[in-house]
CSV table of C-alpha atoms in Angstrom, one decimal:
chain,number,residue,atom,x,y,z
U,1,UNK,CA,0.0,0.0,0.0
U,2,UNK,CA,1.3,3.2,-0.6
U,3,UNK,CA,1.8,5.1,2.2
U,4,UNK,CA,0.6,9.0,2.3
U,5,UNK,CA,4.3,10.4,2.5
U,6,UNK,CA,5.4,8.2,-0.6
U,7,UNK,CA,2.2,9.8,-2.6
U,8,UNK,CA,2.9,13.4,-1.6
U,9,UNK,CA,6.4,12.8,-3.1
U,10,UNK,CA,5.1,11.4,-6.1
U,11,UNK,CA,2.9,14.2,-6.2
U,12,UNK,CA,5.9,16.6,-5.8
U,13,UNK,CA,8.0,14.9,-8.6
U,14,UNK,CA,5.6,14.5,-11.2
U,15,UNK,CA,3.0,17.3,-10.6
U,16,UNK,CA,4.9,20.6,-9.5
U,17,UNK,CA,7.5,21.1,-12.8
U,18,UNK,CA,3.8,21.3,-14.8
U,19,UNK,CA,2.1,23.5,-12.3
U,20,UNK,CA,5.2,26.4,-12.4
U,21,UNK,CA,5.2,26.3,-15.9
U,22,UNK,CA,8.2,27.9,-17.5
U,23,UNK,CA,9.7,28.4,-14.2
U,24,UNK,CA,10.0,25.0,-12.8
U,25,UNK,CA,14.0,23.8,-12.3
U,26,UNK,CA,14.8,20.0,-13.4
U,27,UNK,CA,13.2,17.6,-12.4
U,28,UNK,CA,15.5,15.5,-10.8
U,29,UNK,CA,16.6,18.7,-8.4
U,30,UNK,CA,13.4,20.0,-8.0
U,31,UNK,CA,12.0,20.7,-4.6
U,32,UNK,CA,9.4,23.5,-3.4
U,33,UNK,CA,10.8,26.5,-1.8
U,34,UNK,CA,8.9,27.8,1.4
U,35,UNK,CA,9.9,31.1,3.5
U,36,UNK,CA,8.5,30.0,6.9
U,37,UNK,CA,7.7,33.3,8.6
U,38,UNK,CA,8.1,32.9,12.5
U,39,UNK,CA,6.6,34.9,15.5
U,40,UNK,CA,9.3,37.1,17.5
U,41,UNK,CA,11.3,35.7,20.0
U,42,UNK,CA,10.8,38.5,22.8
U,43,UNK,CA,7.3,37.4,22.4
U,44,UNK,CA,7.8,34.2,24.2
U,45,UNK,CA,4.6,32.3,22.7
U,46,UNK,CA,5.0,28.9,23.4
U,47,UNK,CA,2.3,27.2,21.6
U,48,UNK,CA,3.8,29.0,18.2
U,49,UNK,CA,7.0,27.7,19.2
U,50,UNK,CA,6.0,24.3,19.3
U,51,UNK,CA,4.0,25.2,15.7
U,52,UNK,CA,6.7,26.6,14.0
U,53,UNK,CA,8.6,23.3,15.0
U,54,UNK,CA,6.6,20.8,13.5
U,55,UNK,CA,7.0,22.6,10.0
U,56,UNK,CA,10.7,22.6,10.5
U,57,UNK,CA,10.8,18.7,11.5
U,58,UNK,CA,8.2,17.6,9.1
U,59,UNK,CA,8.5,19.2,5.5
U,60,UNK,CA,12.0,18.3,4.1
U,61,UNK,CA,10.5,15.0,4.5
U,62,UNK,CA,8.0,15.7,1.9
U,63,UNK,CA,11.0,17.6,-0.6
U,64,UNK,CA,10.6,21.0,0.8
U,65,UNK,CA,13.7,23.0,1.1
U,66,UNK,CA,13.0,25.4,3.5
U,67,UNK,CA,14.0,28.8,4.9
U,68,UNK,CA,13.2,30.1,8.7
U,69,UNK,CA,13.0,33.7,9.1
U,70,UNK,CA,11.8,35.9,12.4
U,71,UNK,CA,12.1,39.3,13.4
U,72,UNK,CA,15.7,40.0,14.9
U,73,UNK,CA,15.1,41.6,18.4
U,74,UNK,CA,17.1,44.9,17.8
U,75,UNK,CA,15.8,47.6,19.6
U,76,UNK,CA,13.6,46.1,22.4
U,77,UNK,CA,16.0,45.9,25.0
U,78,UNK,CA,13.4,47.0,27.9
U,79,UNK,CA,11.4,44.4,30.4
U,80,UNK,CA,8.2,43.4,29.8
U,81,UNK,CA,7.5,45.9,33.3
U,82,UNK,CA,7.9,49.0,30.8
U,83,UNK,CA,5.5,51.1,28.9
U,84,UNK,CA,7.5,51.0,25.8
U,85,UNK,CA,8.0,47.4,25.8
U,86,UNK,CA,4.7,46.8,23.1
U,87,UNK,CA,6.0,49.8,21.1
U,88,UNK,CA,9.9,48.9,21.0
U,89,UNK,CA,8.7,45.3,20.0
U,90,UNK,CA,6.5,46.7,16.9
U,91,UNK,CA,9.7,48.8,15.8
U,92,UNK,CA,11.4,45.7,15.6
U,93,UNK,CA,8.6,43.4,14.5
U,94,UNK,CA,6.6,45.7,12.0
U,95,UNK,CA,10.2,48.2,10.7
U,96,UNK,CA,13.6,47.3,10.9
U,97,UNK,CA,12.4,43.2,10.1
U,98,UNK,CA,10.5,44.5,6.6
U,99,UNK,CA,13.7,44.7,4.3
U,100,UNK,CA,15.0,41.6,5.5
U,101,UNK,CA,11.5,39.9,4.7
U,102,UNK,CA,10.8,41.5,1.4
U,103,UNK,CA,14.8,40.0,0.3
U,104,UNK,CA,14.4,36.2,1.5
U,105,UNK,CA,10.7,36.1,-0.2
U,106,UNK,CA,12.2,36.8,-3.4
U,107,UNK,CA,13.8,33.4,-3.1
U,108,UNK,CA,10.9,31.2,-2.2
U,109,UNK,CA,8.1,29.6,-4.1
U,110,UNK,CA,5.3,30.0,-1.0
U,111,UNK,CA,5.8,32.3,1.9
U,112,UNK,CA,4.0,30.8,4.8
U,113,UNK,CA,3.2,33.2,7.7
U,114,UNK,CA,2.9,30.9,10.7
U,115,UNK,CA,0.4,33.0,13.2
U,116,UNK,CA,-1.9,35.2,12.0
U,117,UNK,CA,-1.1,37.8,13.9
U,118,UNK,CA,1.5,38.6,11.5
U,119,UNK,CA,-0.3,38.5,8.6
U,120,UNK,CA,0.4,42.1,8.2
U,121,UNK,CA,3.6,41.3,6.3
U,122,UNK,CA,1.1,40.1,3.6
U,123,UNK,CA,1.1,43.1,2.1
U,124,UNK,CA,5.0,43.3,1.4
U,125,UNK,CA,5.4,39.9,-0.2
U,126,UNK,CA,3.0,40.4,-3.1
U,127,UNK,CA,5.3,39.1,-5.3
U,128,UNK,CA,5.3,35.5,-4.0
U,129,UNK,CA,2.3,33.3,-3.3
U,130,UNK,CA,1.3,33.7,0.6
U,131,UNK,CA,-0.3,31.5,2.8
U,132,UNK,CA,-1.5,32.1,6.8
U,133,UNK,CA,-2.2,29.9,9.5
U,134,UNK,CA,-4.9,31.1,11.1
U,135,UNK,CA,-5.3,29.5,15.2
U,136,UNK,CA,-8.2,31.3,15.6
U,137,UNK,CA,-10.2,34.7,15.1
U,138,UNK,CA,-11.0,35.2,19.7
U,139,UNK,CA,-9.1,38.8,19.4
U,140,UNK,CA,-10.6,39.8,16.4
U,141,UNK,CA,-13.3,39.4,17.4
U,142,UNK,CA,-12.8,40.6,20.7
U,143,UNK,CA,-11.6,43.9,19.0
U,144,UNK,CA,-15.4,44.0,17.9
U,145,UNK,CA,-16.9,43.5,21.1
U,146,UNK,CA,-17.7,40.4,20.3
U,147,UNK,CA,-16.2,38.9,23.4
U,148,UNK,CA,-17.8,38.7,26.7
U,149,UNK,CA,-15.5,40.6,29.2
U,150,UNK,CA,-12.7,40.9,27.1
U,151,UNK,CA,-12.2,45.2,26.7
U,152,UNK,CA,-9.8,46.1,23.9
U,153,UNK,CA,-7.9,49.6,24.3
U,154,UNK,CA,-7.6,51.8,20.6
U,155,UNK,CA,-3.8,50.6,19.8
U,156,UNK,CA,-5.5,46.5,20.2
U,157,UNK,CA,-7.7,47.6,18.1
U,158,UNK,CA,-5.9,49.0,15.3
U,159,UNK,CA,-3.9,46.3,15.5
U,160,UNK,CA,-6.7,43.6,15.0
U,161,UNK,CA,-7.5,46.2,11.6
U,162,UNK,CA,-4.4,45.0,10.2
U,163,UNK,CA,-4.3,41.5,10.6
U,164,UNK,CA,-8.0,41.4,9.4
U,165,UNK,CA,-6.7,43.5,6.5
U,166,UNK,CA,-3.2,41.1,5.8
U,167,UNK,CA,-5.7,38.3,6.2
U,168,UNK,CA,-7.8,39.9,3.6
U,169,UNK,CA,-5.1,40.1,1.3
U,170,UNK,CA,-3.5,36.4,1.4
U,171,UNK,CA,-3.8,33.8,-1.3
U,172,UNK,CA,-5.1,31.5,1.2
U,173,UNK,CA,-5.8,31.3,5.0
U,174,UNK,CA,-5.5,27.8,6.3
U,175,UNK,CA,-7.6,28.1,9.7
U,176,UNK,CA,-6.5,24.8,12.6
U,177,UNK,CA,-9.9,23.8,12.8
U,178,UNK,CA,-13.6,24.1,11.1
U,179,UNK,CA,-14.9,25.9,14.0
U,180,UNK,CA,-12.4,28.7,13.4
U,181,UNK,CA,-12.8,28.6,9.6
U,182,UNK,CA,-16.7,29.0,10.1
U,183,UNK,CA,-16.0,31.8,12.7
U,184,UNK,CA,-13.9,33.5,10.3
U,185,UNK,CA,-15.9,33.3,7.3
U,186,UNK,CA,-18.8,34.5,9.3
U,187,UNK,CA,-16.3,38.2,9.9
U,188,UNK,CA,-16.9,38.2,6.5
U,189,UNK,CA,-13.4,39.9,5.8
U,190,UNK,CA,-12.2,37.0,3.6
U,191,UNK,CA,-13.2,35.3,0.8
U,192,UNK,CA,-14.4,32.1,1.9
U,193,UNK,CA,-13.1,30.6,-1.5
U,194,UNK,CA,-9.6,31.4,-0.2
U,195,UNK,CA,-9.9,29.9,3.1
U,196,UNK,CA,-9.3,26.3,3.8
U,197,UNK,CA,-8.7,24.0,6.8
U,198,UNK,CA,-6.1,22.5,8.0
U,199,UNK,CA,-6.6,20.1,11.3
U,200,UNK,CA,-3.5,20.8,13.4
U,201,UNK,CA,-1.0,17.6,13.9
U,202,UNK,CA,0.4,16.5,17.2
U,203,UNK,CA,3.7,18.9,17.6
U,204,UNK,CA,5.6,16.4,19.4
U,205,UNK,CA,5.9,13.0,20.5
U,206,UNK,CA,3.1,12.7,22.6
U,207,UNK,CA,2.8,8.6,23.3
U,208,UNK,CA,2.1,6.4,26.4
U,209,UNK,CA,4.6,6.6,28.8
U,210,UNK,CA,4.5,3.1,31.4
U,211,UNK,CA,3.3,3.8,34.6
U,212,UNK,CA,7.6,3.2,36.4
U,213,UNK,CA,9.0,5.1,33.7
U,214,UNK,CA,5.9,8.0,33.9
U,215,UNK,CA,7.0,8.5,38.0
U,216,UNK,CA,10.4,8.6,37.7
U,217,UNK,CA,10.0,11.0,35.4
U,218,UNK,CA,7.3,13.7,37.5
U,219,UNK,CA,9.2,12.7,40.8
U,220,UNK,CA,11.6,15.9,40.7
U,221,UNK,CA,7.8,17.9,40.2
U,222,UNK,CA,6.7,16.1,43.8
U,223,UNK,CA,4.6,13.7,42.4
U,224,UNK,CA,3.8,11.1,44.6
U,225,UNK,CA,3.9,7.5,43.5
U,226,UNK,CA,0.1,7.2,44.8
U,227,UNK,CA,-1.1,10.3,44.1
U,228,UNK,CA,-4.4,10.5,41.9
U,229,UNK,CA,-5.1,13.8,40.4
U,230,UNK,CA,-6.4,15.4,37.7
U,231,UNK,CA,-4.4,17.9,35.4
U,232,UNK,CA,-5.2,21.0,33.5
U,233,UNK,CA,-2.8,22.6,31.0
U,234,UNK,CA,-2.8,26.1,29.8
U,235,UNK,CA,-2.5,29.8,30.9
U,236,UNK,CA,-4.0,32.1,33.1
U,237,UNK,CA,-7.1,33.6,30.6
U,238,UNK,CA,-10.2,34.1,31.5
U,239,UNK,CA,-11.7,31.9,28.3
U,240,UNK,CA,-9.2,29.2,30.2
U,241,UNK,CA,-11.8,28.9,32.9
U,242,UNK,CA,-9.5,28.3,35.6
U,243,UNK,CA,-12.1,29.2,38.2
U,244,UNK,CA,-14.0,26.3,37.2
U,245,UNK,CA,-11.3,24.1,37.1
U,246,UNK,CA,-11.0,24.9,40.7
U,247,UNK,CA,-14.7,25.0,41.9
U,248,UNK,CA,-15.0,21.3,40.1
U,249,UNK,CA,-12.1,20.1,41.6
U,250,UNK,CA,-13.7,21.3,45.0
U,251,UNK,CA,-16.9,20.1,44.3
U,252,UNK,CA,-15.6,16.6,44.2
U,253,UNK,CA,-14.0,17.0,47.2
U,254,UNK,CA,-17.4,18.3,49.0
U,255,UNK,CA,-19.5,15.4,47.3
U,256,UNK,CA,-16.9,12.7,48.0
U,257,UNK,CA,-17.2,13.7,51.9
U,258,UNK,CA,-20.7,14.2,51.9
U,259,UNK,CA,-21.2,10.8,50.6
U,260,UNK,CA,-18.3,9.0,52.8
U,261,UNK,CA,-16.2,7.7,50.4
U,262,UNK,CA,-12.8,8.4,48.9
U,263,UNK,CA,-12.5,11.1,46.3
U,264,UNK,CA,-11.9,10.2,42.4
U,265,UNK,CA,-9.1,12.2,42.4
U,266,UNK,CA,-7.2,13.8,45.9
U,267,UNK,CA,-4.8,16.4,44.0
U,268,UNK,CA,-5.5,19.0,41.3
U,269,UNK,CA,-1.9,19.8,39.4
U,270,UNK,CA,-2.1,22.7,36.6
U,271,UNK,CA,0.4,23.2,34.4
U,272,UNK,CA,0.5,27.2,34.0
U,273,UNK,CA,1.2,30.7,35.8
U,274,UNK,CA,0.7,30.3,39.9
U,275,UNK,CA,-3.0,30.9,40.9
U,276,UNK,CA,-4.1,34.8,40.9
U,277,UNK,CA,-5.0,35.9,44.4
U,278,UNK,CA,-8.6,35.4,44.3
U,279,UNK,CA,-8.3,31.6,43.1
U,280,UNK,CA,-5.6,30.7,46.0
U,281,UNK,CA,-8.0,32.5,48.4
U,282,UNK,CA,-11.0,30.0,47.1
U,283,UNK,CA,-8.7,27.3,47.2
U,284,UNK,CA,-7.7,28.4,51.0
U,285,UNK,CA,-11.5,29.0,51.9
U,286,UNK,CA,-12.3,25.6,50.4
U,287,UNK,CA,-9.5,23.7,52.3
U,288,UNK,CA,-8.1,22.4,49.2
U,289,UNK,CA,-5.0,24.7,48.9
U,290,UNK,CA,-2.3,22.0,50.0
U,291,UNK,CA,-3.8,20.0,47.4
U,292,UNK,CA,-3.7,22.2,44.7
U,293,UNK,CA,-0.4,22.5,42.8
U,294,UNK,CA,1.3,24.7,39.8
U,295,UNK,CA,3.8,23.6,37.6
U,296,UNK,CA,6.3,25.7,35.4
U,297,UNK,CA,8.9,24.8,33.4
U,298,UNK,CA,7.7,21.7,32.9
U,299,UNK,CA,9.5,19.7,29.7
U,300,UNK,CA,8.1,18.0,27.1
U,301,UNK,CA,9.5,14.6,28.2
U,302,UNK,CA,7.7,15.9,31.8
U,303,UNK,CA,4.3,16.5,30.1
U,304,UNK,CA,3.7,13.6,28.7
U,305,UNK,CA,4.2,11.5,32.3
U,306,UNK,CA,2.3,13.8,33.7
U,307,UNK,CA,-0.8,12.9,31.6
U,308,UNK,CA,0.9,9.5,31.6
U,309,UNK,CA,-0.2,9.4,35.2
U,310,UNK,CA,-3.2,11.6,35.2
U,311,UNK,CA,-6.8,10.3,36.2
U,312,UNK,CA,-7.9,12.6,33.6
U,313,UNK,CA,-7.8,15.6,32.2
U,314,UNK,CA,-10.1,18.6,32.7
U,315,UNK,CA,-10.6,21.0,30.1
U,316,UNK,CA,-13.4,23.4,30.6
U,317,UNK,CA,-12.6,26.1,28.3
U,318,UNK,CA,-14.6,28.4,26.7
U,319,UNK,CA,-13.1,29.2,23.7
U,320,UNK,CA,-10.6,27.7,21.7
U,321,UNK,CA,-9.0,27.8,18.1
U,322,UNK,CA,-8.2,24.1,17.9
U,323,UNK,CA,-7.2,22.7,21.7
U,324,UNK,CA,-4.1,21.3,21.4
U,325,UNK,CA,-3.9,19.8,25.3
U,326,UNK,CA,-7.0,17.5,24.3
U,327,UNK,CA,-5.0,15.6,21.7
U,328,UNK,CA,-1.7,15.7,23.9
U,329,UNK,CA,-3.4,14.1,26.7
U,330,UNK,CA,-5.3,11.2,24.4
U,331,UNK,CA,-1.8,10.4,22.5
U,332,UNK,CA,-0.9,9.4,26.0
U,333,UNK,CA,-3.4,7.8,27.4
U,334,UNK,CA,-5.2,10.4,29.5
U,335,UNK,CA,-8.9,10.6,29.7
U,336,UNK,CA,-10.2,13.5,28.9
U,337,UNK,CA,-13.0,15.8,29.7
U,338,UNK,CA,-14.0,18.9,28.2
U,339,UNK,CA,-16.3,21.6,27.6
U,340,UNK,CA,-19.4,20.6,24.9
U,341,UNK,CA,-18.2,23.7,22.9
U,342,UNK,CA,-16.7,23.7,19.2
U,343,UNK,CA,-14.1,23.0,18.6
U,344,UNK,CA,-13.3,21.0,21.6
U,345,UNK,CA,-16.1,18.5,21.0
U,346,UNK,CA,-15.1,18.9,17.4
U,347,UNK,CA,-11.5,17.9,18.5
U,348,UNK,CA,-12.1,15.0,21.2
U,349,UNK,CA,-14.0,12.7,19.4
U,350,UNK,CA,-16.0,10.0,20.9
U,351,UNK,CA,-13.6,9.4,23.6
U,352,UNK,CA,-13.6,12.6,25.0
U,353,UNK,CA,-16.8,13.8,28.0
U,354,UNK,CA,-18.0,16.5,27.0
U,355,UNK,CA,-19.4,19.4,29.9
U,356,UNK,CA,-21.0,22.4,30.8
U,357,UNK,CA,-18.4,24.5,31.6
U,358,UNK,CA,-20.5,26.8,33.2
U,359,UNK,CA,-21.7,24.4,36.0
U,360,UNK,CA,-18.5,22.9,38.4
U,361,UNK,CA,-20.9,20.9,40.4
U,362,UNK,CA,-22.6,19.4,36.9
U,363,UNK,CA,-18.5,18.6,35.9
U,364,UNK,CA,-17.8,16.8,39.2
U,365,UNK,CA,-21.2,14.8,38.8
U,366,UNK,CA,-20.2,13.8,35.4
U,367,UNK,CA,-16.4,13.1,36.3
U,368,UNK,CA,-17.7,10.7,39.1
U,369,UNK,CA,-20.3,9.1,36.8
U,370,UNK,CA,-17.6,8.5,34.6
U,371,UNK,CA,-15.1,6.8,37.1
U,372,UNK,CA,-16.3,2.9,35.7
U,373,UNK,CA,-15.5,4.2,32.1
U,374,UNK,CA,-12.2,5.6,32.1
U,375,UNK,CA,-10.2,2.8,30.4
U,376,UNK,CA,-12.7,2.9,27.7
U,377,UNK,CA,-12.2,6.7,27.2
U,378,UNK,CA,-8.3,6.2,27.3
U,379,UNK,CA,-8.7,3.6,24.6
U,380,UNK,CA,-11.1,5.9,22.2
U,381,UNK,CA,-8.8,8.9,22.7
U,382,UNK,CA,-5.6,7.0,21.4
U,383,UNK,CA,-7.7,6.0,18.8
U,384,UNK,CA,-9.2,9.7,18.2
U,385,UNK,CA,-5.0,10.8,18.8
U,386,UNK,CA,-4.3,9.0,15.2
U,387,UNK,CA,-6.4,11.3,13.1
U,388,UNK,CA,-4.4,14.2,14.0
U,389,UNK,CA,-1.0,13.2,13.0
U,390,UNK,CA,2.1,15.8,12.2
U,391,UNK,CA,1.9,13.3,8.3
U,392,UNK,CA,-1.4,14.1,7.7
U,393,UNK,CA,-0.8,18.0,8.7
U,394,UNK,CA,1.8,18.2,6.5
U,395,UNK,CA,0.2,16.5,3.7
U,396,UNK,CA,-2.5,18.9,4.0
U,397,UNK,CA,-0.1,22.0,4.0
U,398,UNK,CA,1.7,21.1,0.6
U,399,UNK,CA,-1.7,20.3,-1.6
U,400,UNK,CA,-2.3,23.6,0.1
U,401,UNK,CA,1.5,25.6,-1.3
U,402,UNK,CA,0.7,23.5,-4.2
U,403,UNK,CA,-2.9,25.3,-4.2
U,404,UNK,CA,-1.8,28.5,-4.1
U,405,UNK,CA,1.1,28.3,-7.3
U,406,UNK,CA,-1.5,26.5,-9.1
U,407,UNK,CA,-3.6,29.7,-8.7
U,408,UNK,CA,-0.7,32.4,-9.3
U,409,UNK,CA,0.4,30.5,-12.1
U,410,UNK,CA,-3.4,30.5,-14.0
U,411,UNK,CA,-3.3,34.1,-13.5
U,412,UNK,CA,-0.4,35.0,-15.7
């Protein structure tokens, strides 16, 4: 059988000298030239990181010869503390990087601007076919008040104008998920016949990690070897729902006592930023404090033993471009609940519960109910883990470059 890799290079061989026309090289040296446009490093935004990663890792497997380019950090040499932090950073970002840009596009086939939230530079690489990854469209449209609780100043706002307009202007947008795709057609900004999607792949090597192997690894994080808990990964936002996450976790406590019996779970570890004030004060009120623990820092190797050894996962959030922890935690055998919201229950499959994030109590009652199911959830979610493979991503991303010269190329 042929496997998907081996037809993407076939693809790339026999297809891509016909599509460029005049301008494809030999075809025994050919290879498709993409300019992968990164986020800045001062930045610090993890979860790009990891994005930006995959593409590096994954593509010259499929005959891409690649270039990596991100804006220098030149004149931002402030703290994050100062006023003119954001403003030195878009000297760096949105000036002094443009020249630099505009010269290594002239040497690509495809640009590819990773994060939307650049896509800005769109309007200085018109020479070259550009696509955009867009993770989703939450400050967009929370820059239209279309966001519950979520108040953006005049500079976020003009800022959100421009990517909406460098959006506007690409050959295609290739949104993470369909719920982000839908949300962004419905801005009604881009032309939905230049927006596609593309599922995000796993960005590591998320697998199962053996029980020994899992607590030696989370021992230096004081892990005990008997400790049940769940786990919740991500940062300190309020669309995170890290209040719930805490009042559940409660909850099961309260219902556990009330009913005389050991609790599903007796620790609560997040992987994040330290609580705010007000959640370690509910914690403290609650009598769940000690139990309650925050990791940084945490490595990848780290990660995956910590879902390893996880009772579940609990993600309650309330608004999401893809939801990357989902499929983290089901590559390595983590059960995993989450809120009934697209695109989580778009991204968990059948293995995944699915919540009201707005009710903790209704959460704990559901995570209890659950406890007699849990090796059947871990064994749908590895199953549901497959579909979204760094391959199949990858696959998806050159018919896409392949789209877009196709396109350029019927136009001359």
């Amino acid at each position: 059988m042929t496997t998907t890799n081996e037809a993407v290079r076939d693809l790339l061989s026999h297809e891509l000298p016909r599509i460029m026309g005049s301008e494809a090289r030999d075809e025994s040296h050919s290879s498709m030239k993409i300019l992968l446009v990164g986020n800045y490093g001062p930045d610090n935004q993890t979860s790009m990181r990891a994005f930006l990663r995959v593409l590096e890792r994954e593509l010259p497997k499929l005959g891409c010869e690649l270039r990596v380019i991100t804006p220098p950090q030149r004149v931002q040499r402030l703290p994050r503390t100062s006023r003119l932090w954001k403003w030195l950073g878009y000297i760096d970002k949105f000036i002094l990087f443009i020249p630099g840009l505009a010269t290594q596009a002239r040497w690509a086939d495809v640009v590819h601007i990773c994060d939307h939230s650049n896509s800005m530079y769109v309007r200085w690489l018109k020479s070259r076919p550009t696509i955009v990854t867009c993770h989703d469209v939450i400050a967009v449209q929370a820059a239209r008040g279309m966001v519950e609780g979520w108040n953006v100043g005049w500079s976020g706002r003009v800022f959100q104008r421009l990517i909406s307009s460098g959006l506007a202007k690409a050959d295609l947008v290739a949104c993470v998920s369909h719920t982000t795709q839908r949300a962004l057609v419905d801005l009604q900004f881009v032309d939905k016949r230049r927006v596609t999607t593309v599922l995000n792949g796993l960005n590591d090597s998320f697998s199962l990690v053996q029980p020994q192997e899992a607590q030696q690894l989370i021992k230096r994080l004081g892990v005990g070897e008997q400790d049940k808990y769940l786990i919740h990964v991500g940062l300190d936002l309020p669309r995170k729902n890290r209040r719930a996450v805490i009042e559940t976790f409660i909850a099961l406590q309260r219902r556990a006592a009330e009913h005389g019996v050991p609790a599903l779970v007796q620790h609560l570890i997040l992987v994040g930023p330290h609580l705010d004030p007000n959640l370690t004060a509910l914690a403290s009120q609650h009598g769940v404090a000690e139990r309650i623990r925050t990791l940084q820092d945490v490595s990848h190797e780290e990660l995956c033993a910590l879902y390893a050894r996880s009772t579940a996962l609990l993600f309650p959030s309330l608004q999401e471009g893809f939801g990357w922890p989902l499929i983290e935690a089901q590559a390595c055998g983590c059960p995993v609940f989450t809120s009934d919201l697209e695109p989580m229950n778009e991204i968990g499959g059948p293995g995944a519960c699915y919540l009201d994030p707005h009710n903790p109590d209704a959460m704990a009652e559901a995570i209890e109910n659950a406890a007699g199911r849990l090796e059947e959830m871990r064994t749908l979610g590895l199953e549901n883990a497959q579909r979204f493979s760094a391959a199949q991503m990858m696959a998806n991303y050159l018919a896409a470059y392949r789209r877009v010269l196709a396109s350029r190329q019927g136009c001359r």
